[in-house]
mmCIF file of C-alpha atoms in Angstrom:
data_model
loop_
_atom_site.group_PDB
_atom_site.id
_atom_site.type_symbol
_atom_site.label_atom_id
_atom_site.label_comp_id
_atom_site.label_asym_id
_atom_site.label_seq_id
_atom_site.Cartn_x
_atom_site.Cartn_y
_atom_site.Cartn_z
ATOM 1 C CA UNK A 22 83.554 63.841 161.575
ATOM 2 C CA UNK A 23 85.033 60.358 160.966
ATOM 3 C CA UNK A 24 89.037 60.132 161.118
ATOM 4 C CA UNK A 25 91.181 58.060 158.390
ATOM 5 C CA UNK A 26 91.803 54.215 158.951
ATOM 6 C CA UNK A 27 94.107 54.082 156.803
ATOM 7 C CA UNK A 28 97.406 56.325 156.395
ATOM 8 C CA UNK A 29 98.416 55.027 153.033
ATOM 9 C CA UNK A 30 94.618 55.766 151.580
ATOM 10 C CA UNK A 31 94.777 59.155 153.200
ATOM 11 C CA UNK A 32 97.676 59.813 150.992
ATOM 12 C CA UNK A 33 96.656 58.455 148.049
ATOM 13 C CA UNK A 34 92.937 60.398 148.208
ATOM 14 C CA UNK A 35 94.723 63.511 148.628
ATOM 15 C CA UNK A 36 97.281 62.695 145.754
ATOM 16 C CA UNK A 37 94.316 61.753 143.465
ATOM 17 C CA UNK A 38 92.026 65.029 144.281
ATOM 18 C CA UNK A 39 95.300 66.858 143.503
ATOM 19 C CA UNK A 40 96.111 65.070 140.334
ATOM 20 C CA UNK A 41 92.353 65.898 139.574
ATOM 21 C CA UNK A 42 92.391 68.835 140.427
ATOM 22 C CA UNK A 43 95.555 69.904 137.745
ATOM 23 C CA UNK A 44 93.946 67.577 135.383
ATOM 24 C CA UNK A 45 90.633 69.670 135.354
ATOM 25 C CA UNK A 46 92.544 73.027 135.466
ATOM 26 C CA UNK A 47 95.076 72.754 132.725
ATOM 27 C CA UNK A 48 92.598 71.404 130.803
ATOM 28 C CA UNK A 49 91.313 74.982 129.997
ATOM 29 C CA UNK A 50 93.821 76.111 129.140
ATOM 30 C CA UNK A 51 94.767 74.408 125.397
ATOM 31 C CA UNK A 52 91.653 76.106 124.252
ATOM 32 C CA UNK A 53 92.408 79.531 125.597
ATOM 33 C CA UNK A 54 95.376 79.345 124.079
ATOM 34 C CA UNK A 55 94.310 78.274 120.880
ATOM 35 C CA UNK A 56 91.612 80.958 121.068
ATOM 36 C CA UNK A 57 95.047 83.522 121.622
ATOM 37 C CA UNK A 58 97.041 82.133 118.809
ATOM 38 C CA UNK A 59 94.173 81.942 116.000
ATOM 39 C CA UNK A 60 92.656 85.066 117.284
ATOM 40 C CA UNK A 61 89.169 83.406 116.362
ATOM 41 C CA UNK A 62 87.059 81.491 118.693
ATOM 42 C CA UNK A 63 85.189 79.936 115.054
ATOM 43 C CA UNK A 64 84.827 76.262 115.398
ATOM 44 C CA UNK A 65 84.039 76.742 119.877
ATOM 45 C CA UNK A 66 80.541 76.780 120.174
ATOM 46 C CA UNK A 67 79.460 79.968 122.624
ATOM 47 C CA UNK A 68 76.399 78.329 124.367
ATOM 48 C CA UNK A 69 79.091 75.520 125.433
ATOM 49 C CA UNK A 70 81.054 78.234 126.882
ATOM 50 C CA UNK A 71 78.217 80.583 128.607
ATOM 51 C CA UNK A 72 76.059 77.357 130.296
ATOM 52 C CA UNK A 73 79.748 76.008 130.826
ATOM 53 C CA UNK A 74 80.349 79.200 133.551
ATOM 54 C CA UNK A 75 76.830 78.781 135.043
ATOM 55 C CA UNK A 76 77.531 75.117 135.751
ATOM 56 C CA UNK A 77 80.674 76.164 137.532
ATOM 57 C CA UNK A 78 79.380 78.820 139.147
ATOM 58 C CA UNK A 79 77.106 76.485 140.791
ATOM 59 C CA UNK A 80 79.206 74.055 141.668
ATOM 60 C CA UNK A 81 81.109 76.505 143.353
ATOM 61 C CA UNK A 82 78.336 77.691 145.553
ATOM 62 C CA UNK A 83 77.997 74.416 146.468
ATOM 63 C CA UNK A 84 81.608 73.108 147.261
ATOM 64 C CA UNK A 85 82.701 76.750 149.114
ATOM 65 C CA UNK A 86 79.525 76.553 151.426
ATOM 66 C CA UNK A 87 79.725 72.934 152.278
ATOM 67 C CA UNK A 88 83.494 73.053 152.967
ATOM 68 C CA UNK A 89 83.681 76.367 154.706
ATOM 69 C CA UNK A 90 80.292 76.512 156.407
ATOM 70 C CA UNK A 91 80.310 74.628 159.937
ATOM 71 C CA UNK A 92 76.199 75.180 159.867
ATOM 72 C CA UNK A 93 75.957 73.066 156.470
ATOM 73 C CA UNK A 94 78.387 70.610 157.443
ATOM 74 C CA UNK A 95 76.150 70.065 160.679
ATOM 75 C CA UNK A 96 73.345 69.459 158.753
ATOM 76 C CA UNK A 97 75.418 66.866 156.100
ATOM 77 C CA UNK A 98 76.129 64.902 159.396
ATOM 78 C CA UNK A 99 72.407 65.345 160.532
ATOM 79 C CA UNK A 100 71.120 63.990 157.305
ATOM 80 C CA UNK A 101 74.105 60.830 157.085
ATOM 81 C CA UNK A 102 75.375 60.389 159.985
ATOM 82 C CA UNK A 103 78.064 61.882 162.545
ATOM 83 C CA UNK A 104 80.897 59.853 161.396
ATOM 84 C CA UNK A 105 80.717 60.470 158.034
ATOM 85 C CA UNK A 106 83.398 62.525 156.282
ATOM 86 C CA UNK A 107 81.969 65.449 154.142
ATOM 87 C CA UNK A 108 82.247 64.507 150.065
ATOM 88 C CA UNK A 109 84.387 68.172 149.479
ATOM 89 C CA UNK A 110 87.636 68.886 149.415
ATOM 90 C CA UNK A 111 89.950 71.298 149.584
ATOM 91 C CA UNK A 112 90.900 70.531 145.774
ATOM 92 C CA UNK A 113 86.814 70.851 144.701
ATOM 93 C CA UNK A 114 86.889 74.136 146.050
ATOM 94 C CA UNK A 115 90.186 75.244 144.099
ATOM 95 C CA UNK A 116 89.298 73.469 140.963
ATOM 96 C CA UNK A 117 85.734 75.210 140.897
ATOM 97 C CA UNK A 118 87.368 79.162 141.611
ATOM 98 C CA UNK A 119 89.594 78.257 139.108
ATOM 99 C CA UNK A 120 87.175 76.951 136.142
ATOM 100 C CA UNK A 121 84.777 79.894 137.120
ATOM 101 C CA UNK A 122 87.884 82.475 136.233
ATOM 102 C CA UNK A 123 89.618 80.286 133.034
ATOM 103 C CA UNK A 124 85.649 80.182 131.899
ATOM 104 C CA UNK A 125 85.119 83.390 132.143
ATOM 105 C CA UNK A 126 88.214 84.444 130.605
ATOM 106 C CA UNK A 127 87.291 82.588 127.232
ATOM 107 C CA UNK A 128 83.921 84.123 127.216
ATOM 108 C CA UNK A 129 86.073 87.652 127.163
ATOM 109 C CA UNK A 130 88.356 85.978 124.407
ATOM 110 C CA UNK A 131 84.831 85.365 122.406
ATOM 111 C CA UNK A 132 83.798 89.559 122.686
ATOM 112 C CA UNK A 133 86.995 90.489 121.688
ATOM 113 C CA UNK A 134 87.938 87.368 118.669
ATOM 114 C CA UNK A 135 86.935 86.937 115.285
ATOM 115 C CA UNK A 136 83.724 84.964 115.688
ATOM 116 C CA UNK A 137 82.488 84.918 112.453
ATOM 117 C CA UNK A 138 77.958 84.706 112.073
ATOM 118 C CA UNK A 139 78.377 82.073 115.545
ATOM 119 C CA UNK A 140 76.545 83.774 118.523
ATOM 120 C CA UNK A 141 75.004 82.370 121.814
ATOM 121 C CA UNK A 142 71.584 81.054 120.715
ATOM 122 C CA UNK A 143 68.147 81.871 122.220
ATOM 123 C CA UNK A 144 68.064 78.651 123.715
ATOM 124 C CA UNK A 145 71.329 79.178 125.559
ATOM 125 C CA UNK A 146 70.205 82.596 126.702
ATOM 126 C CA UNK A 147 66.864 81.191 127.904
ATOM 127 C CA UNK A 148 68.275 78.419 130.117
ATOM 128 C CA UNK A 149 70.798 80.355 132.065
ATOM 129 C CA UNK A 150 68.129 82.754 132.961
ATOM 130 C CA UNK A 151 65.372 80.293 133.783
ATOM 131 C CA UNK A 152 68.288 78.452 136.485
ATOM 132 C CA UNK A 153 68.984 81.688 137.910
ATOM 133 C CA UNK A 154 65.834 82.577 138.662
ATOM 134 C CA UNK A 155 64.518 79.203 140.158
ATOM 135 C CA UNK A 156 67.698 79.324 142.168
ATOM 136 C CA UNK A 157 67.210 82.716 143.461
ATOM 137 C CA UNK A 158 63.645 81.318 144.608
ATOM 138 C CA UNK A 159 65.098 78.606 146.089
ATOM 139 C CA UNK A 160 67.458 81.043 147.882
ATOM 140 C CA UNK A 161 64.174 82.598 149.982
ATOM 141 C CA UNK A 162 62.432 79.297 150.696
ATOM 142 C CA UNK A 163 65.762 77.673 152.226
ATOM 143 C CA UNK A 164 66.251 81.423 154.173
ATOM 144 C CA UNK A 165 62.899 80.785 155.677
ATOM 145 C CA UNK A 166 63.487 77.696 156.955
ATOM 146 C CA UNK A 167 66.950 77.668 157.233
ATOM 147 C CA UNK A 168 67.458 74.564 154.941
ATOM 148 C CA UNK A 169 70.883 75.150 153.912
ATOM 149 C CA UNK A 170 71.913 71.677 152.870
ATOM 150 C CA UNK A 171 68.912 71.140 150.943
ATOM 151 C CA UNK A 172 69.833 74.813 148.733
ATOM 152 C CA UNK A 173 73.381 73.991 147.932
ATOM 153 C CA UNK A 174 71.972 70.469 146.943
ATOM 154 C CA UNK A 175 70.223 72.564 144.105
ATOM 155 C CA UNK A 176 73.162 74.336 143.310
ATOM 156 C CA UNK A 177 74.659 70.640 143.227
ATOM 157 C CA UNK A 178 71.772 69.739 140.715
ATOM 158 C CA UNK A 179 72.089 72.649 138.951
ATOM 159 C CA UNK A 180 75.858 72.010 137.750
ATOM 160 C CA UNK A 181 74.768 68.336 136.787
ATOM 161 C CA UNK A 182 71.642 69.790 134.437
ATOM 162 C CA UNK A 183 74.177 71.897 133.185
ATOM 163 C CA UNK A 184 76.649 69.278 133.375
ATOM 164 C CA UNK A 185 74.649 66.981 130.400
ATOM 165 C CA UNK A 186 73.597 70.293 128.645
ATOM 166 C CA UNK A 187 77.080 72.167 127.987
ATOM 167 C CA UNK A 188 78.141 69.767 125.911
ATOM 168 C CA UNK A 189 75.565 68.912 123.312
ATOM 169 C CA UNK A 190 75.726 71.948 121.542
ATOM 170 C CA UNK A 191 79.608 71.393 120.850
ATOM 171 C CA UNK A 192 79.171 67.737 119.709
ATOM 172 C CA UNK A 193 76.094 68.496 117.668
ATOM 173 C CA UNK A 194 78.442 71.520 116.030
ATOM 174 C CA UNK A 195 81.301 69.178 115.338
ATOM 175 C CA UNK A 196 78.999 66.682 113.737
ATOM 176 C CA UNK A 197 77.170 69.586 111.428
ATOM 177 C CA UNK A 198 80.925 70.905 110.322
ATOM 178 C CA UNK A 199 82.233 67.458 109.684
ATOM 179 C CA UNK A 200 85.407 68.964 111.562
ATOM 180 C CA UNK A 201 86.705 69.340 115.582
ATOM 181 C CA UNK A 202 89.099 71.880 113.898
ATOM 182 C CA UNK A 203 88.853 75.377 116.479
ATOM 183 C CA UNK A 204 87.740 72.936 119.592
ATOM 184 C CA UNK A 205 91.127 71.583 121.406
ATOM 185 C CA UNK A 206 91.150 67.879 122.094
ATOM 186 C CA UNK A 207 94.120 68.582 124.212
ATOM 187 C CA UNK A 208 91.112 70.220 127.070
ATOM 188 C CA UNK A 209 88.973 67.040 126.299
ATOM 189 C CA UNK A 210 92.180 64.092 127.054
ATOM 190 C CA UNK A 211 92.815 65.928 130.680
ATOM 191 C CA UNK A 212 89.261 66.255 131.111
ATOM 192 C CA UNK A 213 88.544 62.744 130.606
ATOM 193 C CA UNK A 214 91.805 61.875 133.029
ATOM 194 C CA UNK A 215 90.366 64.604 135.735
ATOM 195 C CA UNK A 216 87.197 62.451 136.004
ATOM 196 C CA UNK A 217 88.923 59.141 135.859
ATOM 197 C CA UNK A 218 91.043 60.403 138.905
ATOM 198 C CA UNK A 219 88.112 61.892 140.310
ATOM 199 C CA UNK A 220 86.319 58.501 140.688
ATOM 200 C CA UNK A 221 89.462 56.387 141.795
ATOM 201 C CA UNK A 222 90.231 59.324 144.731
ATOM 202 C CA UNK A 223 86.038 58.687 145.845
ATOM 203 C CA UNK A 224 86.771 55.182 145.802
ATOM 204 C CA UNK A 225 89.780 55.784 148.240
ATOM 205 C CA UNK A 226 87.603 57.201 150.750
ATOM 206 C CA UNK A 227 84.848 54.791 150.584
ATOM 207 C CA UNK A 228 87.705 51.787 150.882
ATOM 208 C CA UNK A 229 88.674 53.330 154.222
ATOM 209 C CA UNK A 230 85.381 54.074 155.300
ATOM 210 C CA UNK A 231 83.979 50.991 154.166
ATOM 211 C CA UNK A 232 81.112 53.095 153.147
ATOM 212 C CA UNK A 233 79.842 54.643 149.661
ATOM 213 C CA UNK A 234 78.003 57.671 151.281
ATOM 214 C CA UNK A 235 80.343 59.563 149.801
ATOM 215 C CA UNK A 236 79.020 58.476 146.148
ATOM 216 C CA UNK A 237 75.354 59.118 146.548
ATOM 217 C CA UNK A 238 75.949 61.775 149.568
ATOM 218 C CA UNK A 239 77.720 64.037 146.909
ATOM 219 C CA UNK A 240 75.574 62.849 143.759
ATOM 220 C CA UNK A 241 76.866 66.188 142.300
ATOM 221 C CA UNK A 242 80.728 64.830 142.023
ATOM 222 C CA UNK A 243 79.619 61.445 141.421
ATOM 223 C CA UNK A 244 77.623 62.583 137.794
ATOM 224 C CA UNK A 245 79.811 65.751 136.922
ATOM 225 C CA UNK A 246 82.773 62.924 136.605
ATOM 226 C CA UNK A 247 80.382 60.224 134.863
ATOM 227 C CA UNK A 248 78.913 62.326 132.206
ATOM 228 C CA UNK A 249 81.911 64.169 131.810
ATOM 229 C CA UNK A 250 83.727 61.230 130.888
ATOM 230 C CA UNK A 251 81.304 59.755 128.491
ATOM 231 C CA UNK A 252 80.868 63.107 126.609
ATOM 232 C CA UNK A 253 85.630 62.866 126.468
ATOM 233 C CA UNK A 254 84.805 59.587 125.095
ATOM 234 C CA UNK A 255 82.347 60.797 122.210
ATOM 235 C CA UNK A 256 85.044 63.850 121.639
ATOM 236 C CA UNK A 257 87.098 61.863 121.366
ATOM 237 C CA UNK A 258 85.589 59.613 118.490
ATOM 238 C CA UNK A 259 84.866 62.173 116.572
ATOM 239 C CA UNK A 260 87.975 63.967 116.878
ATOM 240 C CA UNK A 261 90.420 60.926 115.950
ATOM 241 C CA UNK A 262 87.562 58.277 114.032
ATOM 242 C CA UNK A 263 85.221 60.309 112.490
ATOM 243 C CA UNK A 264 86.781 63.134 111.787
ATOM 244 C CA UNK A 265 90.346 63.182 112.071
ATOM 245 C CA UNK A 266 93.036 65.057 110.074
ATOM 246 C CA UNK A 267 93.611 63.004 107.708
ATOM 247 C CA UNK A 268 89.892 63.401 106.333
ATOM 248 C CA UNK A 269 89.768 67.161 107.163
ATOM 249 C CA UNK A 270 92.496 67.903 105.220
ATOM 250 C CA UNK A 271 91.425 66.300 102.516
ATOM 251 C CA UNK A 272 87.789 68.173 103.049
ATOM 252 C CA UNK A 273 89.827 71.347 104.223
ATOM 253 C CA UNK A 274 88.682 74.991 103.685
ATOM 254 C CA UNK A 275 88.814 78.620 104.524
ATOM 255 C CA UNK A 276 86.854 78.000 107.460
ATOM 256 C CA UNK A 277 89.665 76.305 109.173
ATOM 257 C CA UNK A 278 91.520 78.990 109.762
ATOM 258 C CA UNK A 279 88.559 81.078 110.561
ATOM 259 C CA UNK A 280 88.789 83.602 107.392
ATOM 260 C CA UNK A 281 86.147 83.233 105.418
ATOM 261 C CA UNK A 282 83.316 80.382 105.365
ATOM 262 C CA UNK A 283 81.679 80.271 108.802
ATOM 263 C CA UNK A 284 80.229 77.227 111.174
ATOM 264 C CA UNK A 285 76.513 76.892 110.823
ATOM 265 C CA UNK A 286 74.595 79.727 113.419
ATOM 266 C CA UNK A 287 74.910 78.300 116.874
ATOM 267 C CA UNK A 288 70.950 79.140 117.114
ATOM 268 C CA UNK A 289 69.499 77.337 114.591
ATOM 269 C CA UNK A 290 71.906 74.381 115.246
ATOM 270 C CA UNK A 291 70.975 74.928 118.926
ATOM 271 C CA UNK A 292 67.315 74.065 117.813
ATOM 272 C CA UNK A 293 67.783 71.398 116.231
ATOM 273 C CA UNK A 294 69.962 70.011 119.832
#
């Protein structure tokens, strides 16, 4: 594996995947603790939340084998060359433990929370188990031929599909309620700085390998940060533009506070997605 040119871009690459990585893992928290302090979940839309821990689940897959696993790496090297470095670090693999346990504690918070008529759509529900299965197929052909790069590389695609798809439901909810009220833009501001950082510690490597391998060799990273960032942007213009306190106050109601008037069913808004 290729060595660092540079000492001062070895630093900052492992300051930015750090800075990422606490970006990306605080940013669950304002809506977990939102979720605690309302004890409601109305206003967070539950397929977000359920295709939010398969898309980490498989991005862990993919960043724990192709750190840890000397017979992946081998093939990575195989595939783009010997002195490449591999596009996972240390701070992928902590960020993606850590999102699989902070999203799975929120889907615990919406069985035991006032939820109101919202419930994970058909849609939702159909997804998650079509990915599963194809990747459980995609598990025995790679164990026949041993193509272990090529099966975490789903896993990688999987988390992208997933990726675009988490957050539609939650935009297309906000836009039906007029209202961001019950989904924290505090999660979507260190989201959106987790992928900025994300980028600018990628671009570190690739200055001191004077290569972009790392981009397109980890296409995974590269569009989890991209999309993630344009869906912060489009939170964020709805949360503070179109509808921001000032105009939900004035169209305020019982459903803000989760007591009484309820969010449109997350499976018939899912259809309409």
């Amino acid at each position: 594996m290729a060595a660092w040119n540079s000492f001062p871009l070895k630093i900052t690459y492992e300051l930015l995947g750090w800075i990422a990585f606490v970006s990306w893992s605080i940013s669950f928290y304002p809506q977990a603790i939102l979720n605690f302090r309302r004890k409601s979940v109305v206003g967070l839309n539950f397929d977000f939340v359920i295709l939010n821990l398969t898309k980490h689940s498989s991005y862990l897959v993919y960043n724990a084998s192709l750190y840890f696993s000397s017979a992946i790496q081998k093939q990575y090297f195989n595939k783009y060359g010997q002195k490449q470095m591999i596009p996972v670090a240390a701070n992928d693999v902590a960020f993606s433990i850590h999102a699989v346990l902070l999203t799975a504690i929120t889907l615990f918070q919406i069985a035991i929370y006032q939820r109101g008529h919202q419930k994970v759509s058909k849609i939702a529900i159909a997804i998650v188990f079509i990915v599963w299965v194809a990747a459980a197929v995609c598990f025995f052909v790679a164990l026949h031929r041993h193509s272990w790069l090529w099966l975490i590389s789903v896993f990688n695609s999987i988390q992208v599909c997933m990726t675009v798809i988490k957050y539609i439901p939650q935009a297309a909810m906000n836009f039906m309620r007029k209202s961001t009220d019950g989904f924290s833009i505090g999660n979507i501001l260190l989201d959106f700085l987790g992928g900025v950082t994300n980028y600018a510690q990628m671009t570190a490597q690739s200055i001191d390998q004077h290569s972009w391998v790392n981009f397109y060799g980890n296409i995974g990273k590269t569009m989890l940060s991209l999309v993630s960032i344009l869906f912060d942007l489009l939170f964020m213009f709805q949360h503070y533009i179109l509808y921001s306190a000032k105009k939900q106050h004035r169209h305020s109601s019982p459903e803000i506070n989760g007591e009484s008037a309820q969010p449109p069913n997350c499976s018939s808004q899912s259809e309409n997605v």
